[in-house]
Amino acid sequence: MEAHLSLSLPDQSVLLLHPPRGRPFTSVNRDVVTAAAEIAELVMHGRAELTRTVFGNVKVGPVDPTPIGVEALDRPLSALVNRSGRDAKPFSFRSWLSERSWAFEEHRSSLQQRSYLRHEPDKVLGFLPYDRYRPHEATRQPLVDEILRLADGERSPDDRLALLVAIAYPSSLHRQFVTSWSQSSRLKHIAKGQELEGAVSAAVAATGAAIGAAVGGEGDDGDDGGGGD
């Protein structure tokens, strides 16, 4: 299996958030992206579910509290189970996104420990310290290429890639990679749950649309092409 395919959705999202120069994109809310990716991964494992109320609000709740056996995923699963209470009552997905504000740092640390990110302390003007986390490009670039192939219509989505786009498009992370309106337009349709019939599971199709509504907000089209920080 290619290295990027062995990574979880939050790991993939954090890796995408770091361009080769090592500073995460400032135009993307990295905490929201990572926390949304955690739930997307739990959905794929059958541990969580997203639902939309008649008023369009998105709620999240646990389906199965059984640990997955991966520490980086069992932490958010445990937090989800505890947050939903004894009755496993669904609660606001937006509140989950705000409460998991440390998710990005957790997954970045995990990627660093596994050598997918390389920490390089640096200084601005020679005296103001800051941190670079350079991504392992042999892992990150194939993931970018996969998104671009999907945007160009050269491949069909699967569950993992559909959920990744459902997070990347409304958060504007996709703008760091796509270069044309047509690419952005195709990703928009996928993020909204369109063009997915027969390609992904029904649960993933519904989850992607719900994630997109919560991460980016209804009506935020963001149809222009690429451009990085």
PDB file of C-alpha atoms in Angstrom:
ATOM      1  CA  MET A   1       0.000   0.000   0.000  1.00  0.00           C
ATOM      2  CA  GLU A   2       1.240   3.498  -0.839  1.00  0.00           C
ATOM      3  CA  ALA A   3       2.280   5.426   2.266  1.00  0.00           C
ATOM      4  CA  HIS A   4      -0.375   8.150   1.950  1.00  0.00           C
ATOM      5  CA  LEU A   5      -3.149   5.546   1.789  1.00  0.00           C
ATOM      6  CA  SER A   6      -2.107   4.081   5.145  1.00  0.00           C
ATOM      7  CA  LEU A   7      -2.692   7.395   6.919  1.00  0.00           C
ATOM      8  CA  SER A   8      -5.956   8.323   8.611  1.00  0.00           C
ATOM      9  CA  LEU A   9      -8.033  11.236   7.339  1.00  0.00           C
ATOM     10  CA  PRO A  10      -6.846  13.578  10.133  1.00  0.00           C
ATOM     11  CA  ASP A  11      -3.238  12.614   9.369  1.00  0.00           C
ATOM     12  CA  GLN A  12      -3.786  13.242   5.656  1.00  0.00           C
ATOM     13  CA  SER A  13      -5.432  16.586   6.394  1.00  0.00           C
ATOM     14  CA  VAL A  14      -2.574  17.754   8.630  1.00  0.00           C
ATOM     15  CA  LEU A  15      -0.035  16.645   6.039  1.00  0.00           C
ATOM     16  CA  LEU A  16      -1.881  18.615   3.342  1.00  0.00           C
ATOM     17  CA  LEU A  17      -1.946  21.660   5.607  1.00  0.00           C
ATOM     18  CA  HIS A  18       1.864  21.815   5.497  1.00  0.00           C
ATOM     19  CA  PRO A  19       3.343  22.958   2.175  1.00  0.00           C
ATOM     20  CA  PRO A  20       6.958  22.035   1.336  1.00  0.00           C
ATOM     21  CA  ARG A  21       8.251  25.182   3.026  1.00  0.00           C
ATOM     22  CA  GLY A  22       6.894  23.897   6.337  1.00  0.00           C
ATOM     23  CA  ARG A  23       4.534  26.610   7.576  1.00  0.00           C
ATOM     24  CA  PRO A  24       0.833  25.612   7.737  1.00  0.00           C
ATOM     25  CA  PHE A  25      -1.502  27.595   5.493  1.00  0.00           C
ATOM     26  CA  THR A  26      -2.745  30.642   7.374  1.00  0.00           C
ATOM     27  CA  SER A  27      -5.859  30.969   5.207  1.00  0.00           C
ATOM     28  CA  VAL A  28      -7.295  27.639   6.425  1.00  0.00           C
ATOM     29  CA  ASN A  29      -8.694  26.938   9.886  1.00  0.00           C
ATOM     30  CA  ARG A  30      -6.435  24.000  10.701  1.00  0.00           C
ATOM     31  CA  ASP A  31      -8.212  23.165  13.964  1.00  0.00           C
ATOM     32  CA  VAL A  32     -11.611  22.845  12.268  1.00  0.00           C
ATOM     33  CA  VAL A  33     -10.167  20.821   9.386  1.00  0.00           C
ATOM     34  CA  THR A  34      -8.484  18.326  11.711  1.00  0.00           C
ATOM     35  CA  ALA A  35     -11.433  17.945  14.082  1.00  0.00           C
ATOM     36  CA  ALA A  36     -13.785  17.380  11.129  1.00  0.00           C
ATOM     37  CA  ALA A  37     -11.388  14.783   9.703  1.00  0.00           C
ATOM     38  CA  GLU A  38     -11.427  12.910  13.018  1.00  0.00           C
ATOM     39  CA  ILE A  39     -15.193  12.478  12.811  1.00  0.00           C
ATOM     40  CA  ALA A  40     -14.976  11.525   9.126  1.00  0.00           C
ATOM     41  CA  GLU A  41     -12.516   8.772  10.032  1.00  0.00           C
ATOM     42  CA  LEU A  42     -14.735   7.546  12.874  1.00  0.00           C
ATOM     43  CA  VAL A  43     -17.656   7.399  10.437  1.00  0.00           C
ATOM     44  CA  MET A  44     -15.620   5.205   8.094  1.00  0.00           C
ATOM     45  CA  HIS A  45     -14.882   2.888  11.032  1.00  0.00           C
ATOM     46  CA  GLY A  46     -18.571   2.721  11.943  1.00  0.00           C
ATOM     47  CA  ARG A  47     -18.014   4.512  15.260  1.00  0.00           C
ATOM     48  CA  ALA A  48     -19.785   7.837  14.645  1.00  0.00           C
ATOM     49  CA  GLU A  49     -22.692   9.288  12.726  1.00  0.00           C
ATOM     50  CA  LEU A  50     -23.598  12.738  11.459  1.00  0.00           C
ATOM     51  CA  THR A  51     -27.235  13.766  11.040  1.00  0.00           C
ATOM     52  CA  ARG A  52     -28.993  16.929   9.911  1.00  0.00           C
ATOM     53  CA  THR A  53     -32.080  18.288  11.639  1.00  0.00           C
ATOM     54  CA  VAL A  54     -35.110  19.620   9.771  1.00  0.00           C
ATOM     55  CA  PHE A  55     -33.627  23.088  10.346  1.00  0.00           C
ATOM     56  CA  GLY A  56     -30.357  22.083   8.679  1.00  0.00           C
ATOM     57  CA  ASN A  57     -28.267  21.877  11.830  1.00  0.00           C
ATOM     58  CA  VAL A  58     -25.632  19.131  11.877  1.00  0.00           C
ATOM     59  CA  LYS A  59     -25.343  16.842  14.890  1.00  0.00           C
ATOM     60  CA  VAL A  60     -22.779  14.176  15.733  1.00  0.00           C
ATOM     61  CA  GLY A  61     -23.039  11.165  18.000  1.00  0.00           C
ATOM     62  CA  PRO A  62     -21.369   7.820  18.650  1.00  0.00           C
ATOM     63  CA  VAL A  63     -22.624   4.620  17.046  1.00  0.00           C
ATOM     64  CA  ASP A  64     -20.192   2.122  18.571  1.00  0.00           C
ATOM     65  CA  PRO A  65     -17.863   2.939  21.506  1.00  0.00           C
ATOM     66  CA  THR A  66     -15.554  -0.021  20.829  1.00  0.00           C
ATOM     67  CA  PRO A  67     -11.944   1.211  20.573  1.00  0.00           C
ATOM     68  CA  ILE A  68     -10.366   0.995  17.136  1.00  0.00           C
ATOM     69  CA  GLY A  69      -6.943   0.133  18.502  1.00  0.00           C
ATOM     70  CA  VAL A  70      -5.193   3.239  17.144  1.00  0.00           C
ATOM     71  CA  GLU A  71      -4.386   5.754  19.881  1.00  0.00           C
ATOM     72  CA  ALA A  72      -4.756   8.812  17.643  1.00  0.00           C
ATOM     73  CA  LEU A  73      -8.306   7.696  16.745  1.00  0.00           C
ATOM     74  CA  ASP A  74      -9.354   6.248  20.090  1.00  0.00           C
ATOM     75  CA  ARG A  75      -8.726   9.616  21.782  1.00  0.00           C
ATOM     76  CA  PRO A  76     -11.382  11.462  19.766  1.00  0.00           C
ATOM     77  CA  LEU A  77     -13.676   8.425  19.959  1.00  0.00           C
ATOM     78  CA  SER A  78     -13.458   8.487  23.756  1.00  0.00           C
ATOM     79  CA  ALA A  79     -14.065  12.246  23.758  1.00  0.00           C
ATOM     80  CA  LEU A  80     -17.110  11.774  21.519  1.00  0.00           C
ATOM     81  CA  VAL A  81     -18.574   9.055  23.741  1.00  0.00           C
ATOM     82  CA  ASN A  82     -18.008  11.115  26.896  1.00  0.00           C
ATOM     83  CA  ARG A  83     -19.427  14.266  25.334  1.00  0.00           C
ATOM     84  CA  SER A  84     -22.625  12.515  24.208  1.00  0.00           C
ATOM     85  CA  GLY A  85     -23.310  11.210  27.714  1.00  0.00           C
ATOM     86  CA  ARG A  86     -24.868   8.024  29.028  1.00  0.00           C
ATOM     87  CA  ASP A  87     -27.682   8.124  26.466  1.00  0.00           C
ATOM     88  CA  ALA A  88     -25.289   8.643  23.544  1.00  0.00           C
ATOM     89  CA  LYS A  89     -27.302  11.702  22.576  1.00  0.00           C
ATOM     90  CA  PRO A  90     -26.183  13.505  19.398  1.00  0.00           C
ATOM     91  CA  PHE A  91     -24.959  17.053  19.917  1.00  0.00           C
ATOM     92  CA  SER A  92     -23.953  20.004  17.758  1.00  0.00           C
ATOM     93  CA  PHE A  93     -21.157  19.181  15.338  1.00  0.00           C
ATOM     94  CA  ARG A  94     -20.058  22.813  15.439  1.00  0.00           C
ATOM     95  CA  SER A  95     -19.497  22.492  19.182  1.00  0.00           C
ATOM     96  CA  TRP A  96     -17.311  19.442  18.514  1.00  0.00           C
ATOM     97  CA  LEU A  97     -15.246  21.468  16.055  1.00  0.00           C
ATOM     98  CA  SER A  98     -14.658  24.180  18.641  1.00  0.00           C
ATOM     99  CA  GLU A  99     -14.036  21.824  21.560  1.00  0.00           C
ATOM    100  CA  ARG A 100     -11.394  19.767  19.695  1.00  0.00           C
ATOM    101  CA  SER A 101      -9.190  22.831  19.228  1.00  0.00           C
ATOM    102  CA  TRP A 102      -6.039  20.868  20.074  1.00  0.00           C
ATOM    103  CA  ALA A 103      -6.630  18.128  17.468  1.00  0.00           C
ATOM    104  CA  PHE A 104      -4.243  19.691  14.941  1.00  0.00           C
ATOM    105  CA  GLU A 105      -1.367  19.752  17.426  1.00  0.00           C
ATOM    106  CA  GLU A 106      -2.035  16.143  18.486  1.00  0.00           C
ATOM    107  CA  HIS A 107      -1.946  14.784  14.959  1.00  0.00           C
ATOM    108  CA  ARG A 108       1.005  16.953  13.936  1.00  0.00           C
ATOM    109  CA  SER A 109       2.984  15.557  16.866  1.00  0.00           C
ATOM    110  CA  SER A 110       2.020  12.023  15.832  1.00  0.00           C
ATOM    111  CA  LEU A 111       3.128  12.654  12.234  1.00  0.00           C
ATOM    112  CA  GLN A 112       6.410  14.089  13.452  1.00  0.00           C
ATOM    113  CA  GLN A 113       7.088  11.027  15.603  1.00  0.00           C
ATOM    114  CA  ARG A 114       6.529   8.816  12.545  1.00  0.00           C
ATOM    115  CA  SER A 115       8.798  10.966  10.349  1.00  0.00           C
ATOM    116  CA  TYR A 116       6.012  12.265   8.085  1.00  0.00           C
ATOM    117  CA  LEU A 117       6.847  15.786   9.278  1.00  0.00           C
ATOM    118  CA  ARG A 118      10.323  17.117  10.076  1.00  0.00           C
ATOM    119  CA  HIS A 119      10.549  19.826  12.722  1.00  0.00           C
ATOM    120  CA  GLU A 120      12.943  22.655  11.873  1.00  0.00           C
ATOM    121  CA  PRO A 121      13.202  25.557  14.346  1.00  0.00           C
ATOM    122  CA  ASP A 122      13.750  28.826  12.479  1.00  0.00           C
ATOM    123  CA  LYS A 123      13.897  32.559  13.123  1.00  0.00           C
ATOM    124  CA  VAL A 124      12.382  35.611  11.482  1.00  0.00           C
ATOM    125  CA  LEU A 125      14.828  38.487  11.031  1.00  0.00           C
ATOM    126  CA  GLY A 126      17.377  36.321  12.774  1.00  0.00           C
ATOM    127  CA  PHE A 127      15.881  36.560  16.270  1.00  0.00           C
ATOM    128  CA  LEU A 128      12.097  35.862  16.311  1.00  0.00           C
ATOM    129  CA  PRO A 129      11.713  32.085  16.722  1.00  0.00           C
ATOM    130  CA  TYR A 130       9.104  30.049  14.898  1.00  0.00           C
ATOM    131  CA  ASP A 131       8.682  26.426  13.852  1.00  0.00           C
ATOM    132  CA  ARG A 132       8.690  24.768  10.464  1.00  0.00           C
ATOM    133  CA  TYR A 133       7.316  21.271   9.942  1.00  0.00           C
ATOM    134  CA  ARG A 134       8.438  20.132   6.523  1.00  0.00           C
ATOM    135  CA  PRO A 135       6.274  17.301   5.135  1.00  0.00           C
ATOM    136  CA  HIS A 136       7.595  14.053   3.741  1.00  0.00           C
ATOM    137  CA  GLU A 137       6.958  14.961   0.110  1.00  0.00           C
ATOM    138  CA  ALA A 138       7.103  11.362  -1.122  1.00  0.00           C
ATOM    139  CA  THR A 139       3.964  10.839   0.969  1.00  0.00           C
ATOM    140  CA  ARG A 140       2.276  14.227   0.641  1.00  0.00           C
ATOM    141  CA  GLN A 141       2.640  14.764  -3.102  1.00  0.00           C
ATOM    142  CA  PRO A 142       0.837  11.537  -4.135  1.00  0.00           C
ATOM    143  CA  LEU A 143      -2.071  12.667  -1.954  1.00  0.00           C
ATOM    144  CA  VAL A 144      -2.153  16.046  -3.717  1.00  0.00           C
ATOM    145  CA  ASP A 145      -1.923  14.271  -7.075  1.00  0.00           C
ATOM    146  CA  GLU A 146      -4.850  12.054  -6.127  1.00  0.00           C
ATOM    147  CA  ILE A 147      -7.018  15.077  -5.365  1.00  0.00           C
ATOM    148  CA  LEU A 148      -6.011  16.704  -8.655  1.00  0.00           C
ATOM    149  CA  ARG A 149      -6.811  13.552 -10.630  1.00  0.00           C
ATOM    150  CA  LEU A 150     -10.234  13.539  -9.005  1.00  0.00           C
ATOM    151  CA  ALA A 151     -10.667  17.233  -9.810  1.00  0.00           C
ATOM    152  CA  ASP A 152      -9.729  16.542 -13.443  1.00  0.00           C
ATOM    153  CA  GLY A 153     -12.205  13.663 -13.707  1.00  0.00           C
ATOM    154  CA  GLU A 154      -9.400  11.145 -14.214  1.00  0.00           C
ATOM    155  CA  ARG A 155     -10.523   8.968 -11.330  1.00  0.00           C
ATOM    156  CA  SER A 156     -13.682   8.246  -9.366  1.00  0.00           C
ATOM    157  CA  PRO A 157     -14.047   9.033  -5.671  1.00  0.00           C
ATOM    158  CA  ASP A 158     -14.019   6.375  -3.001  1.00  0.00           C
ATOM    159  CA  ASP A 159     -15.162   6.722   0.609  1.00  0.00           C
ATOM    160  CA  ARG A 160     -11.858   8.102   1.883  1.00  0.00           C
ATOM    161  CA  LEU A 161     -11.283  10.576  -0.934  1.00  0.00           C
ATOM    162  CA  ALA A 162     -14.901  11.769  -0.960  1.00  0.00           C
ATOM    163  CA  LEU A 163     -14.685  12.620   2.741  1.00  0.00           C
ATOM    164  CA  LEU A 164     -11.313  14.297   2.297  1.00  0.00           C
ATOM    165  CA  VAL A 165     -12.771  16.540  -0.407  1.00  0.00           C
ATOM    166  CA  ALA A 166     -15.846  17.204   1.759  1.00  0.00           C
ATOM    167  CA  ILE A 167     -13.442  18.742   4.281  1.00  0.00           C
ATOM    168  CA  ALA A 168     -10.915  20.315   1.900  1.00  0.00           C
ATOM    169  CA  TYR A 169     -13.421  22.140  -0.314  1.00  0.00           C
ATOM    170  CA  PRO A 170     -15.556  24.093   2.214  1.00  0.00           C
ATOM    171  CA  SER A 171     -12.480  24.897   4.342  1.00  0.00           C
ATOM    172  CA  SER A 172     -10.726  26.308   1.223  1.00  0.00           C
ATOM    173  CA  LEU A 173      -7.815  23.905   1.660  1.00  0.00           C
ATOM    174  CA  HIS A 174      -8.429  22.831  -1.941  1.00  0.00           C
ATOM    175  CA  ARG A 175      -7.376  26.280  -3.160  1.00  0.00           C
ATOM    176  CA  GLN A 176      -3.774  25.441  -2.297  1.00  0.00           C
ATOM    177  CA  PHE A 177      -3.738  22.753  -5.015  1.00  0.00           C
ATOM    178  CA  VAL A 178      -6.333  23.381  -7.739  1.00  0.00           C
ATOM    179  CA  THR A 179      -5.498  25.795 -10.530  1.00  0.00           C
ATOM    180  CA  SER A 180      -8.709  26.123 -12.527  1.00  0.00           C
ATOM    181  CA  TRP A 181     -12.410  26.827 -12.146  1.00  0.00           C
ATOM    182  CA  SER A 182     -13.302  23.449 -13.667  1.00  0.00           C
ATOM    183  CA  GLN A 183     -11.252  21.599 -11.062  1.00  0.00           C
ATOM    184  CA  SER A 184     -12.810  23.593  -8.250  1.00  0.00           C
ATOM    185  CA  SER A 185     -16.293  23.088  -9.671  1.00  0.00           C
ATOM    186  CA  ARG A 186     -15.911  19.297  -9.763  1.00  0.00           C
ATOM    187  CA  LEU A 187     -14.653  19.233  -6.177  1.00  0.00           C
ATOM    188  CA  LYS A 188     -17.602  21.414  -5.181  1.00  0.00           C
ATOM    189  CA  HIS A 189     -20.087  18.869  -6.572  1.00  0.00           C
ATOM    190  CA  ILE A 190     -18.332  16.019  -4.778  1.00  0.00           C
ATOM    191  CA  ALA A 191     -18.198  17.946  -1.500  1.00  0.00           C
ATOM    192  CA  LYS A 192     -21.946  18.568  -1.736  1.00  0.00           C
ATOM    193  CA  GLY A 193     -22.594  14.851  -2.192  1.00  0.00           C
ATOM    194  CA  GLN A 194     -23.168  15.012  -5.949  1.00  0.00           C
ATOM    195  CA  GLU A 195     -21.615  12.695  -8.536  1.00  0.00           C
ATOM    196  CA  LEU A 196     -21.184  10.049  -5.835  1.00  0.00           C
ATOM    197  CA  GLU A 197     -23.924   7.548  -6.702  1.00  0.00           C
ATOM    198  CA  GLY A 198     -22.451   4.072  -6.918  1.00  0.00           C
ATOM    199  CA  ALA A 199     -18.965   5.303  -5.990  1.00  0.00           C
ATOM    200  CA  VAL A 200     -19.262   5.597  -2.210  1.00  0.00           C
ATOM    201  CA  SER A 201     -21.397   4.180   0.565  1.00  0.00           C
ATOM    202  CA  ALA A 202     -24.684   5.869   1.426  1.00  0.00           C
ATOM    203  CA  ALA A 203     -23.335   6.731   4.883  1.00  0.00           C
ATOM    204  CA  VAL A 204     -20.313   8.495   3.414  1.00  0.00           C
ATOM    205  CA  ALA A 205     -22.396  10.412   0.859  1.00  0.00           C
ATOM    206  CA  ALA A 206     -24.636  11.718   3.647  1.00  0.00           C
ATOM    207  CA  THR A 207     -21.697  12.410   5.952  1.00  0.00           C
ATOM    208  CA  GLY A 208     -19.763  14.377   3.361  1.00  0.00           C
ATOM    209  CA  ALA A 209     -22.640  16.746   2.695  1.00  0.00           C
ATOM    210  CA  ALA A 210     -23.192  17.254   6.435  1.00  0.00           C
ATOM    211  CA  ILE A 211     -19.505  17.913   7.073  1.00  0.00           C
ATOM    212  CA  GLY A 212     -19.394  20.430   4.256  1.00  0.00           C
ATOM    213  CA  ALA A 213     -22.375  22.318   5.669  1.00  0.00           C
ATOM    214  CA  ALA A 214     -20.782  22.551   9.116  1.00  0.00           C
ATOM    215  CA  VAL A 215     -17.190  23.265   8.095  1.00  0.00           C
ATOM    216  CA  GLY A 216     -17.839  25.877   5.441  1.00  0.00           C
ATOM    217  CA  GLY A 217     -21.403  27.007   6.018  1.00  0.00           C
ATOM    218  CA  GLU A 218     -24.241  26.851   3.508  1.00  0.00           C
ATOM    219  CA  GLY A 219     -23.936  29.155   0.533  1.00  0.00           C
ATOM    220  CA  ASP A 220     -20.122  29.446   0.619  1.00  0.00           C
ATOM    221  CA  ASP A 221     -19.293  28.377  -2.915  1.00  0.00           C
ATOM    222  CA  GLY A 222     -15.617  29.338  -3.094  1.00  0.00           C
ATOM    223  CA  ASP A 223     -15.498  28.586  -6.798  1.00  0.00           C
ATOM    224  CA  ASP A 224     -12.287  30.319  -7.749  1.00  0.00           C
ATOM    225  CA  GLY A 225      -9.155  28.362  -8.502  1.00  0.00           C
ATOM    226  CA  GLY A 226      -5.887  27.849  -6.666  1.00  0.00           C
ATOM    227  CA  GLY A 227      -3.390  30.029  -4.907  1.00  0.00           C
ATOM    228  CA  GLY A 228      -1.300  29.321  -1.853  1.00  0.00           C
ATOM    229  CA  ASP A 229      -0.111  31.416   1.062  1.00  0.00           C
TER     230      ASP A 229
END
